[in-house]
């Protein structure tokens, strides 16, 4: 394996979002993601070997190495991503509408960052989702930073989930970055979508443990605003609850590391 081409946007810190949301979905559901898609892709079951090859620009990749790390496409699990901010929203709405017209099962879920909630596409698409009661869940991942701009300096309101009322949608905010809480909130949104009650803005407070891209020195982030890694916290929670022993947790981490190292060779 050689160096990764381009500026890779890492998902460190947002893993609970992928696990919690994808755990509540079925195989007929469709997903669009943004330029930081890898935590969602892994949890959705995107072929890890082929995705890793795509990141490295290799021909065995999902798009023969031509899509790169921001444009992950795996029709086998109804997953696609795009580097254009908020671009995945309209395709998600279109997929949901198509399923309805074709009388086929499945809802659509679109993932974006909190900065994308200020794009025109966000409001245009959600207006249509609300008007037609489309089964679309909009997952806003709030990691506090849009590239190097703090949310407080770019967004007029504290909660993007509050914008749901403008479009006749449900809105829910999860502050914990815990996959169990995220799963429960997603189940509620999925039930609403499947029952014909329409869409939901699901805003999830998460973390971005590295800069906007590999090589970003994060000099703009004050030390007191450094974020917390959710993985050791969730491991400790599972051990405390007796779901896992320390040995079990070690074995899971070793297996995941071995699988990743194999995929990157």
PDB file of N, CA, C and O in Angstrom, residues 132-162:
ATOM      1  N   UNK A 132     -44.487  16.339   0.409  1.00  0.00           N
ATOM      2  CA  UNK A 132     -44.923  15.046  -0.112  1.00  0.00           C
ATOM      3  C   UNK A 132     -44.851  13.928   0.923  1.00  0.00           C
ATOM      4  O   UNK A 132     -45.124  12.783   0.606  1.00  0.00           O
ATOM      5  N   UNK A 133     -44.472  14.289   2.148  1.00  0.00           N
ATOM      6  CA  UNK A 133     -44.335  13.300   3.228  1.00  0.00           C
ATOM      7  C   UNK A 133     -43.480  12.098   2.784  1.00  0.00           C
ATOM      8  O   UNK A 133     -43.861  10.935   2.955  1.00  0.00           O
ATOM      9  N   UNK A 134     -42.355  12.406   2.207  1.00  0.00           N
ATOM     10  CA  UNK A 134     -41.457  11.351   1.739  1.00  0.00           C
ATOM     11  C   UNK A 134     -40.758  10.679   2.920  1.00  0.00           C
ATOM     12  O   UNK A 134     -40.426  11.334   3.920  1.00  0.00           O
ATOM     13  N   UNK A 135     -40.500   9.376   2.816  1.00  0.00           N
ATOM     14  CA  UNK A 135     -39.831   8.652   3.904  1.00  0.00           C
ATOM     15  C   UNK A 135     -38.314   8.864   3.869  1.00  0.00           C
ATOM     16  O   UNK A 135     -37.549   7.997   3.450  1.00  0.00           O
ATOM     17  N   UNK A 136     -37.906  10.056   4.300  1.00  0.00           N
ATOM     18  CA  UNK A 136     -36.490  10.437   4.275  1.00  0.00           C
ATOM     19  C   UNK A 136     -36.050  10.854   5.678  1.00  0.00           C
ATOM     20  O   UNK A 136     -36.696  11.694   6.317  1.00  0.00           O
ATOM     21  N   UNK A 137     -34.954  10.273   6.146  1.00  0.00           N
ATOM     22  CA  UNK A 137     -34.348  10.680   7.414  1.00  0.00           C
ATOM     23  C   UNK A 137     -33.075  11.453   7.094  1.00  0.00           C
ATOM     24  O   UNK A 137     -32.181  10.943   6.414  1.00  0.00           O
ATOM     25  N   UNK A 138     -33.009  12.690   7.564  1.00  0.00           N
ATOM     26  CA  UNK A 138     -31.840  13.540   7.351  1.00  0.00           C
ATOM     27  C   UNK A 138     -31.003  13.531   8.619  1.00  0.00           C
ATOM     28  O   UNK A 138     -31.436  14.054   9.658  1.00  0.00           O
ATOM     29  N   UNK A 139     -29.839  12.926   8.550  1.00  0.00           N
ATOM     30  CA  UNK A 139     -28.959  12.806   9.714  1.00  0.00           C
ATOM     31  C   UNK A 139     -27.931  13.937   9.666  1.00  0.00           C
ATOM     32  O   UNK A 139     -27.046  13.949   8.800  1.00  0.00           O
ATOM     33  N   UNK A 140     -28.074  14.896  10.571  1.00  0.00           N
ATOM     34  CA  UNK A 140     -27.140  16.013  10.665  1.00  0.00           C
ATOM     35  C   UNK A 140     -26.112  15.674  11.740  1.00  0.00           C
ATOM     36  O   UNK A 140     -26.446  15.575  12.923  1.00  0.00           O
ATOM     37  N   UNK A 141     -24.876  15.495  11.323  1.00  0.00           N
ATOM     38  CA  UNK A 141     -23.797  15.141  12.245  1.00  0.00           C
ATOM     39  C   UNK A 141     -23.107  16.426  12.709  1.00  0.00           C
ATOM     40  O   UNK A 141     -22.376  17.043  11.950  1.00  0.00           O
ATOM     41  N   UNK A 142     -23.365  16.809  13.938  1.00  0.00           N
ATOM     42  CA  UNK A 142     -22.831  18.062  14.467  1.00  0.00           C
ATOM     43  C   UNK A 142     -21.514  17.796  15.188  1.00  0.00           C
ATOM     44  O   UNK A 142     -21.494  17.365  16.332  1.00  0.00           O
ATOM     45  N   UNK A 143     -20.401  18.068  14.491  1.00  0.00           N
ATOM     46  CA  UNK A 143     -19.098  17.929  15.140  1.00  0.00           C
ATOM     47  C   UNK A 143     -18.504  19.292  15.502  1.00  0.00           C
ATOM     48  O   UNK A 143     -17.317  19.392  15.830  1.00  0.00           O
ATOM     49  N   UNK A 144     -19.339  20.343  15.399  1.00  0.00           N
ATOM     50  CA  UNK A 144     -19.023  21.699  15.839  1.00  0.00           C
ATOM     51  C   UNK A 144     -18.216  22.519  14.842  1.00  0.00           C
ATOM     52  O   UNK A 144     -18.115  23.735  14.981  1.00  0.00           O
ATOM     53  N   UNK A 145     -17.643  21.849  13.804  1.00  0.00           N
ATOM     54  CA  UNK A 145     -16.767  22.579  12.902  1.00  0.00           C
ATOM     55  C   UNK A 145     -17.119  22.322  11.443  1.00  0.00           C
ATOM     56  O   UNK A 145     -17.232  21.182  11.024  1.00  0.00           O
ATOM     57  N   UNK A 146     -17.276  23.403  10.675  1.00  0.00           N
ATOM     58  CA  UNK A 146     -17.385  23.314   9.223  1.00  0.00           C
ATOM     59  C   UNK A 146     -16.042  23.721   8.643  1.00  0.00           C
ATOM     60  O   UNK A 146     -15.727  24.920   8.577  1.00  0.00           O
ATOM     61  N   UNK A 147     -15.213  22.734   8.300  1.00  0.00           N
ATOM     62  CA  UNK A 147     -13.800  22.957   7.949  1.00  0.00           C
ATOM     63  C   UNK A 147     -13.141  23.630   9.163  1.00  0.00           C
ATOM     64  O   UNK A 147     -12.932  22.982  10.179  1.00  0.00           O
ATOM     65  N   UNK A 148     -12.858  24.934   9.114  1.00  0.00           N
ATOM     66  CA  UNK A 148     -12.221  25.602  10.254  1.00  0.00           C
ATOM     67  C   UNK A 148     -13.126  26.669  10.866  1.00  0.00           C
ATOM     68  O   UNK A 148     -12.657  27.496  11.651  1.00  0.00           O
ATOM     69  N   UNK A 149     -14.407  26.648  10.517  1.00  0.00           N
ATOM     70  CA  UNK A 149     -15.347  27.630  11.044  1.00  0.00           C
ATOM     71  C   UNK A 149     -16.229  26.992  12.109  1.00  0.00           C
ATOM     72  O   UNK A 149     -16.866  25.967  11.866  1.00  0.00           O
ATOM     73  N   UNK A 150     -16.258  27.594  13.270  1.00  0.00           N
ATOM     74  CA  UNK A 150     -17.081  27.076  14.364  1.00  0.00           C
ATOM     75  C   UNK A 150     -18.555  27.241  14.028  1.00  0.00           C
ATOM     76  O   UNK A 150     -18.965  28.216  13.392  1.00  0.00           O
ATOM     77  N   UNK A 151     -19.361  26.294  14.462  1.00  0.00           N
ATOM     78  CA  UNK A 151     -20.799  26.345  14.211  1.00  0.00           C
ATOM     79  C   UNK A 151     -21.403  27.650  14.716  1.00  0.00           C
ATOM     80  O   UNK A 151     -22.281  28.242  14.071  1.00  0.00           O
ATOM     81  N   UNK A 152     -20.943  28.129  15.859  1.00  0.00           N
ATOM     82  CA  UNK A 152     -21.493  29.345  16.451  1.00  0.00           C
ATOM     83  C   UNK A 152     -21.270  30.574  15.579  1.00  0.00           C
ATOM     84  O   UNK A 152     -21.965  31.587  15.729  1.00  0.00           O
ATOM     85  N   UNK A 153     -20.308  30.485  14.661  1.00  0.00           N
ATOM     86  CA  UNK A 153     -19.997  31.605  13.784  1.00  0.00           C
ATOM     87  C   UNK A 153     -20.655  31.487  12.408  1.00  0.00           C
ATOM     88  O   UNK A 153     -20.489  32.372  11.563  1.00  0.00           O
ATOM     89  N   UNK A 154     -21.386  30.388  12.193  1.00  0.00           N
ATOM     90  CA  UNK A 154     -21.946  30.178  10.861  1.00  0.00           C
ATOM     91  C   UNK A 154     -23.437  29.890  10.845  1.00  0.00           C
ATOM     92  O   UNK A 154     -24.082  30.015   9.800  1.00  0.00           O
ATOM     93  N   UNK A 155     -23.998  29.491  11.989  1.00  0.00           N
ATOM     94  CA  UNK A 155     -25.382  29.031  12.015  1.00  0.00           C
ATOM     95  C   UNK A 155     -26.180  29.867  13.013  1.00  0.00           C
ATOM     96  O   UNK A 155     -25.776  30.029  14.169  1.00  0.00           O
ATOM     97  N   UNK A 156     -27.343  30.358  12.552  1.00  0.00           N
ATOM     98  CA  UNK A 156     -28.106  31.329  13.339  1.00  0.00           C
ATOM     99  C   UNK A 156     -28.805  30.719  14.539  1.00  0.00           C
ATOM    100  O   UNK A 156     -29.147  31.438  15.482  1.00  0.00           O
ATOM    101  N   UNK A 157     -29.039  29.399  14.514  1.00  0.00           N
ATOM    102  CA  UNK A 157     -29.744  28.751  15.617  1.00  0.00           C
ATOM    103  C   UNK A 157     -28.863  27.668  16.217  1.00  0.00           C
ATOM    104  O   UNK A 157     -27.940  27.163  15.563  1.00  0.00           O
ATOM    105  N   UNK A 158     -29.162  27.287  17.436  1.00  0.00           N
ATOM    106  CA  UNK A 158     -28.361  26.286  18.135  1.00  0.00           C
ATOM    107  C   UNK A 158     -28.619  24.889  17.610  1.00  0.00           C
ATOM    108  O   UNK A 158     -27.702  24.087  17.446  1.00  0.00           O
ATOM    109  N   UNK A 159     -29.876  24.563  17.312  1.00  0.00           N
ATOM    110  CA  UNK A 159     -30.271  23.196  16.954  1.00  0.00           C
ATOM    111  C   UNK A 159     -30.819  23.162  15.532  1.00  0.00           C
ATOM    112  O   UNK A 159     -31.857  23.751  15.232  1.00  0.00           O
ATOM    113  N   UNK A 160     -30.134  22.442  14.663  1.00  0.00           N
ATOM    114  CA  UNK A 160     -30.641  22.259  13.301  1.00  0.00           C
ATOM    115  C   UNK A 160     -31.901  21.391  13.288  1.00  0.00           C
ATOM    116  O   UNK A 160     -32.716  21.498  12.361  1.00  0.00           O
ATOM    117  N   UNK A 161     -32.074  20.552  14.301  1.00  0.00           N
ATOM    118  CA  UNK A 161     -33.298  19.743  14.376  1.00  0.00           C
ATOM    119  C   UNK A 161     -34.532  20.617  14.567  1.00  0.00           C
ATOM    120  O   UNK A 161     -35.647  20.215  14.207  1.00  0.00           O
ATOM    121  N   UNK A 162     -34.355  21.836  15.110  1.00  0.00           N
ATOM    122  CA  UNK A 162     -35.487  22.747  15.275  1.00  0.00           C
ATOM    123  C   UNK A 162     -36.028  23.224  13.933  1.00  0.00           C
ATOM    124  O   UNK A 162     -37.183  23.661  13.841  1.00  0.00           O
TER     125      UNK A 162
END
